[in-house]
Amino acid sequence: MPEAVPLLRTTRNRAADGSFIAMSAVDPLNLAGTLLPGEKVPALPGNRVLYRDGSPVGAVIAGKTRFLVELDAQSQESVRWHLVRRSFDRMSVSPLMTSR
């Protein structure tokens, strides 16, 4: 993806704003532990990696949350939330599907 290189370069030069990006570990842009320092997140279905300001901070590996950097309790909760949020975003419940 040659068009991704300029976009990644502009992202690298952006000021840190605390933004999160979660992705599947099978995504080719999963650089955790390969090009980026730190623990490798295996490229297996179901594994996810979370980046904050472009640096890997957390992952779901074999169904378990792992923190890739030292985090305080509040940041750990935020990482957990961002790692599972996408699953909840994809779920939709019809208002007609309520229990009686």
Short mmCIF file of N, CA and C in Angstrom, two decimals:
data_model
loop_
_atom_site.label_atom_id
_atom_site.label_comp_id
_atom_site.label_asym_id
_atom_site.label_seq_id
_atom_site.Cartn_x
_atom_site.Cartn_y
_atom_site.Cartn_z
N MET A 1 0.82 -1.18 0.00
CA MET A 1 0.00 0.00 0.00
C MET A 1 0.87 1.25 0.00
N PRO A 2 1.33 1.65 -1.12
CA PRO A 2 2.19 2.84 -1.17
C PRO A 2 1.50 4.11 -0.70
N GLU A 3 0.18 4.20 -0.84
CA GLU A 3 -0.53 5.41 -0.41
C GLU A 3 -0.57 5.55 1.10
N ALA A 4 -0.30 4.48 1.83
CA ALA A 4 -0.32 4.53 3.29
C ALA A 4 0.92 5.21 3.87
N VAL A 5 2.03 5.16 3.15
CA VAL A 5 3.29 5.70 3.69
C VAL A 5 3.19 7.19 4.00
N PRO A 6 2.72 8.05 3.08
CA PRO A 6 2.63 9.47 3.43
C PRO A 6 1.68 9.73 4.60
N LEU A 7 0.59 8.98 4.66
CA LEU A 7 -0.36 9.15 5.77
C LEU A 7 0.28 8.77 7.09
N LEU A 8 1.02 7.67 7.11
CA LEU A 8 1.71 7.26 8.34
C LEU A 8 2.75 8.29 8.75
N ARG A 9 3.43 8.88 7.79
CA ARG A 9 4.44 9.90 8.12
C ARG A 9 3.80 11.14 8.74
N THR A 10 2.65 11.57 8.22
CA THR A 10 1.99 12.74 8.81
C THR A 10 1.48 12.42 10.20
N THR A 11 1.03 11.20 10.41
CA THR A 11 0.56 10.79 11.73
C THR A 11 1.70 10.80 12.73
N ARG A 12 2.86 10.37 12.30
CA ARG A 12 4.04 10.34 13.19
C ARG A 12 4.40 11.73 13.68
N ASN A 13 4.21 12.74 12.84
CA ASN A 13 4.60 14.10 13.20
C ASN A 13 3.51 14.88 13.93
N ARG A 14 2.35 14.27 14.14
CA ARG A 14 1.26 14.93 14.85
C ARG A 14 1.55 15.00 16.34
N ALA A 15 1.04 16.04 16.97
CA ALA A 15 1.17 16.15 18.42
C ALA A 15 0.33 15.06 19.09
N ALA A 16 0.84 14.53 20.18
CA ALA A 16 0.11 13.48 20.91
C ALA A 16 -1.19 14.06 21.47
N ASP A 17 -2.30 13.39 21.19
CA ASP A 17 -3.59 13.85 21.69
C ASP A 17 -4.34 12.76 22.45
N GLY A 18 -3.68 11.61 22.66
CA GLY A 18 -4.30 10.53 23.41
C GLY A 18 -5.27 9.68 22.61
N SER A 19 -5.27 9.84 21.28
CA SER A 19 -6.23 9.08 20.47
C SER A 19 -5.86 7.60 20.38
N PHE A 20 -6.90 6.77 20.35
CA PHE A 20 -6.74 5.32 20.30
C PHE A 20 -7.14 4.78 18.93
N ILE A 21 -6.44 3.75 18.49
CA ILE A 21 -6.80 3.00 17.30
C ILE A 21 -6.66 1.53 17.65
N ALA A 22 -7.74 0.77 17.50
CA ALA A 22 -7.72 -0.67 17.74
C ALA A 22 -7.80 -1.38 16.39
N MET A 23 -7.06 -2.46 16.26
CA MET A 23 -7.12 -3.21 15.01
C MET A 23 -6.91 -4.69 15.28
N SER A 24 -7.33 -5.47 14.31
CA SER A 24 -7.11 -6.90 14.38
C SER A 24 -5.61 -7.17 14.28
N ALA A 25 -5.15 -8.16 15.01
CA ALA A 25 -3.73 -8.50 14.96
C ALA A 25 -3.34 -9.09 13.62
N VAL A 26 -4.31 -9.54 12.81
CA VAL A 26 -3.98 -10.07 11.49
C VAL A 26 -3.84 -8.97 10.45
N ASP A 27 -4.16 -7.73 10.82
CA ASP A 27 -4.01 -6.60 9.91
C ASP A 27 -2.53 -6.41 9.57
N PRO A 28 -2.20 -6.19 8.30
CA PRO A 28 -0.79 -5.98 7.94
C PRO A 28 -0.14 -4.80 8.65
N LEU A 29 -0.95 -3.86 9.16
CA LEU A 29 -0.39 -2.73 9.89
C LEU A 29 -0.11 -3.05 11.36
N ASN A 30 -0.32 -4.28 11.77
CA ASN A 30 0.04 -4.70 13.13
C ASN A 30 1.56 -4.79 13.19
N LEU A 31 2.17 -3.76 13.69
CA LEU A 31 3.64 -3.70 13.77
C LEU A 31 4.15 -3.97 15.17
N ALA A 32 3.25 -4.28 16.09
CA ALA A 32 3.63 -4.50 17.49
C ALA A 32 4.59 -5.68 17.60
N GLY A 33 5.79 -5.39 18.07
CA GLY A 33 6.79 -6.43 18.29
C GLY A 33 7.57 -6.83 17.05
N THR A 34 7.19 -6.29 15.90
CA THR A 34 7.96 -6.59 14.69
C THR A 34 8.82 -5.38 14.35
N LEU A 35 8.21 -4.32 13.87
CA LEU A 35 8.95 -3.09 13.60
C LEU A 35 8.99 -2.17 14.81
N LEU A 36 7.99 -2.29 15.67
CA LEU A 36 7.95 -1.47 16.88
C LEU A 36 8.51 -2.29 18.04
N PRO A 37 9.18 -1.63 18.98
CA PRO A 37 9.71 -2.38 20.12
C PRO A 37 8.59 -2.91 21.01
N GLY A 38 8.91 -3.94 21.76
CA GLY A 38 7.94 -4.48 22.72
C GLY A 38 7.48 -5.87 22.36
N GLU A 39 6.47 -6.31 23.11
CA GLU A 39 5.93 -7.65 22.95
C GLU A 39 5.26 -7.83 21.59
N LYS A 40 5.51 -8.96 20.96
CA LYS A 40 4.87 -9.26 19.68
C LYS A 40 3.44 -9.75 19.94
N VAL A 41 2.51 -9.23 19.16
CA VAL A 41 1.12 -9.67 19.23
C VAL A 41 0.91 -10.61 18.05
N PRO A 42 0.72 -11.91 18.32
CA PRO A 42 0.60 -12.88 17.23
C PRO A 42 -0.54 -12.53 16.27
N ALA A 43 -0.26 -12.66 14.99
CA ALA A 43 -1.24 -12.36 13.94
C ALA A 43 -2.21 -13.52 13.79
N LEU A 44 -3.09 -13.66 14.77
CA LEU A 44 -4.09 -14.73 14.77
C LEU A 44 -5.48 -14.13 14.88
N PRO A 45 -6.48 -14.75 14.24
CA PRO A 45 -7.85 -14.25 14.36
C PRO A 45 -8.27 -14.17 15.83
N GLY A 46 -8.96 -13.10 16.17
CA GLY A 46 -9.41 -12.91 17.55
C GLY A 46 -8.46 -12.07 18.38
N ASN A 47 -7.19 -12.01 17.99
CA ASN A 47 -6.24 -11.14 18.69
C ASN A 47 -6.42 -9.72 18.18
N ARG A 48 -6.29 -8.75 19.10
CA ARG A 48 -6.41 -7.33 18.74
C ARG A 48 -5.27 -6.57 19.38
N VAL A 49 -4.95 -5.44 18.78
CA VAL A 49 -3.91 -4.59 19.34
C VAL A 49 -4.46 -3.17 19.40
N LEU A 50 -4.11 -2.44 20.46
CA LEU A 50 -4.58 -1.07 20.64
C LEU A 50 -3.39 -0.14 20.68
N TYR A 51 -3.46 0.90 19.85
CA TYR A 51 -2.41 1.92 19.79
C TYR A 51 -2.95 3.21 20.38
N ARG A 52 -2.12 3.90 21.16
CA ARG A 52 -2.45 5.25 21.64
C ARG A 52 -1.37 6.16 21.11
N ASP A 53 -1.78 7.14 20.34
CA ASP A 53 -0.83 8.07 19.71
C ASP A 53 0.23 7.31 18.91
N GLY A 54 -0.17 6.21 18.27
CA GLY A 54 0.73 5.47 17.40
C GLY A 54 1.61 4.44 18.07
N SER A 55 1.54 4.32 19.39
CA SER A 55 2.35 3.34 20.11
C SER A 55 1.46 2.25 20.69
N PRO A 56 1.87 0.98 20.58
CA PRO A 56 1.04 -0.09 21.13
C PRO A 56 0.99 -0.02 22.65
N VAL A 57 -0.23 -0.05 23.21
CA VAL A 57 -0.39 0.04 24.66
C VAL A 57 -1.11 -1.16 25.26
N GLY A 58 -1.87 -1.87 24.44
CA GLY A 58 -2.60 -3.02 24.95
C GLY A 58 -2.97 -3.97 23.84
N ALA A 59 -3.34 -5.18 24.23
CA ALA A 59 -3.72 -6.19 23.25
C ALA A 59 -4.64 -7.21 23.89
N VAL A 60 -5.38 -7.87 23.04
CA VAL A 60 -6.11 -9.07 23.44
C VAL A 60 -5.41 -10.21 22.73
N ILE A 61 -4.83 -11.11 23.52
CA ILE A 61 -4.11 -12.26 22.99
C ILE A 61 -4.74 -13.50 23.60
N ALA A 62 -5.24 -14.38 22.74
CA ALA A 62 -5.91 -15.62 23.19
C ALA A 62 -7.02 -15.31 24.19
N GLY A 63 -7.76 -14.22 23.94
CA GLY A 63 -8.90 -13.87 24.78
C GLY A 63 -8.57 -13.14 26.07
N LYS A 64 -7.29 -12.87 26.32
CA LYS A 64 -6.89 -12.20 27.56
C LYS A 64 -6.30 -10.83 27.25
N THR A 65 -6.69 -9.83 28.05
CA THR A 65 -6.15 -8.49 27.89
C THR A 65 -4.74 -8.43 28.43
N ARG A 66 -3.85 -7.85 27.63
CA ARG A 66 -2.45 -7.66 28.04
C ARG A 66 -2.12 -6.18 27.89
N PHE A 67 -1.38 -5.65 28.83
CA PHE A 67 -0.93 -4.26 28.75
C PHE A 67 0.52 -4.29 28.27
N LEU A 68 0.79 -3.55 27.21
CA LEU A 68 2.11 -3.58 26.59
C LEU A 68 3.04 -2.51 27.14
N VAL A 69 2.50 -1.63 27.96
CA VAL A 69 3.28 -0.59 28.64
C VAL A 69 2.76 -0.47 30.07
N GLU A 70 3.51 0.19 30.91
CA GLU A 70 3.09 0.43 32.30
C GLU A 70 1.95 1.45 32.28
N LEU A 71 0.81 1.12 32.92
CA LEU A 71 -0.35 1.99 32.93
C LEU A 71 -0.94 2.07 34.33
N ASP A 72 -1.49 3.25 34.68
CA ASP A 72 -2.21 3.36 35.95
C ASP A 72 -3.58 2.70 35.80
N ALA A 73 -4.30 2.55 36.90
CA ALA A 73 -5.58 1.82 36.90
C ALA A 73 -6.60 2.44 35.95
N GLN A 74 -6.68 3.77 35.91
CA GLN A 74 -7.64 4.44 35.04
C GLN A 74 -7.30 4.19 33.57
N SER A 75 -6.02 4.25 33.23
CA SER A 75 -5.60 3.99 31.85
C SER A 75 -5.85 2.54 31.46
N GLN A 76 -5.66 1.62 32.41
CA GLN A 76 -5.94 0.21 32.12
C GLN A 76 -7.41 0.01 31.77
N GLU A 77 -8.30 0.66 32.51
CA GLU A 77 -9.74 0.55 32.21
C GLU A 77 -10.04 1.12 30.83
N SER A 78 -9.41 2.24 30.50
CA SER A 78 -9.62 2.86 29.19
C SER A 78 -9.14 1.93 28.07
N VAL A 79 -8.00 1.30 28.27
CA VAL A 79 -7.46 0.36 27.28
C VAL A 79 -8.42 -0.82 27.12
N ARG A 80 -8.89 -1.38 28.22
CA ARG A 80 -9.85 -2.50 28.15
C ARG A 80 -11.09 -2.09 27.35
N TRP A 81 -11.61 -0.92 27.66
CA TRP A 81 -12.82 -0.44 26.99
C TRP A 81 -12.59 -0.30 25.49
N HIS A 82 -11.48 0.31 25.10
CA HIS A 82 -11.21 0.51 23.67
C HIS A 82 -10.96 -0.82 22.94
N LEU A 83 -10.42 -1.80 23.63
CA LEU A 83 -10.19 -3.10 22.99
C LEU A 83 -11.48 -3.85 22.71
N VAL A 84 -12.49 -3.72 23.56
CA VAL A 84 -13.74 -4.46 23.36
C VAL A 84 -14.83 -3.61 22.71
N ARG A 85 -14.65 -2.32 22.63
CA ARG A 85 -15.68 -1.41 22.12
C ARG A 85 -16.16 -1.80 20.73
N ARG A 86 -15.28 -2.15 19.83
CA ARG A 86 -15.66 -2.45 18.45
C ARG A 86 -16.65 -3.61 18.40
N SER A 87 -16.45 -4.60 19.24
CA SER A 87 -17.38 -5.73 19.28
C SER A 87 -18.78 -5.27 19.64
N PHE A 88 -18.87 -4.37 20.62
CA PHE A 88 -20.18 -3.86 21.02
C PHE A 88 -20.76 -2.93 19.96
N ASP A 89 -19.91 -2.16 19.28
CA ASP A 89 -20.39 -1.25 18.24
C ASP A 89 -21.06 -2.02 17.10
N ARG A 90 -20.58 -3.22 16.80
CA ARG A 90 -21.13 -4.00 15.70
C ARG A 90 -22.44 -4.68 16.06
N MET A 91 -22.67 -4.84 17.34
CA MET A 91 -23.92 -5.49 17.76
C MET A 91 -25.06 -4.48 17.67
N SER A 92 -26.18 -4.95 17.15
CA SER A 92 -27.35 -4.08 17.20
C SER A 92 -28.53 -4.92 17.65
N VAL A 93 -29.33 -4.32 18.47
CA VAL A 93 -30.51 -5.01 19.00
C VAL A 93 -31.73 -4.25 18.54
N SER A 94 -32.63 -4.95 17.91
CA SER A 94 -33.87 -4.33 17.47
C SER A 94 -34.73 -3.99 18.68
N PRO A 95 -35.40 -2.83 18.66
CA PRO A 95 -36.28 -2.49 19.78
C PRO A 95 -37.42 -3.49 19.93
N LEU A 96 -37.73 -4.25 18.88
CA LEU A 96 -38.79 -5.24 18.95
C LEU A 96 -38.34 -6.52 19.65
N MET A 97 -37.03 -6.67 19.83
CA MET A 97 -36.49 -7.87 20.44
C MET A 97 -36.29 -7.67 21.93
N THR A 98 -37.34 -7.44 22.63
CA THR A 98 -37.25 -7.25 24.08
C THR A 98 -37.88 -8.43 24.78
N SER A 99 -37.40 -8.73 25.96
CA SER A 99 -37.99 -9.85 26.71
C SER A 99 -39.28 -9.41 27.35
N ARG A 100 -40.20 -10.34 27.52
CA ARG A 100 -41.50 -10.01 28.12
C ARG A 100 -41.64 -10.68 29.44
#
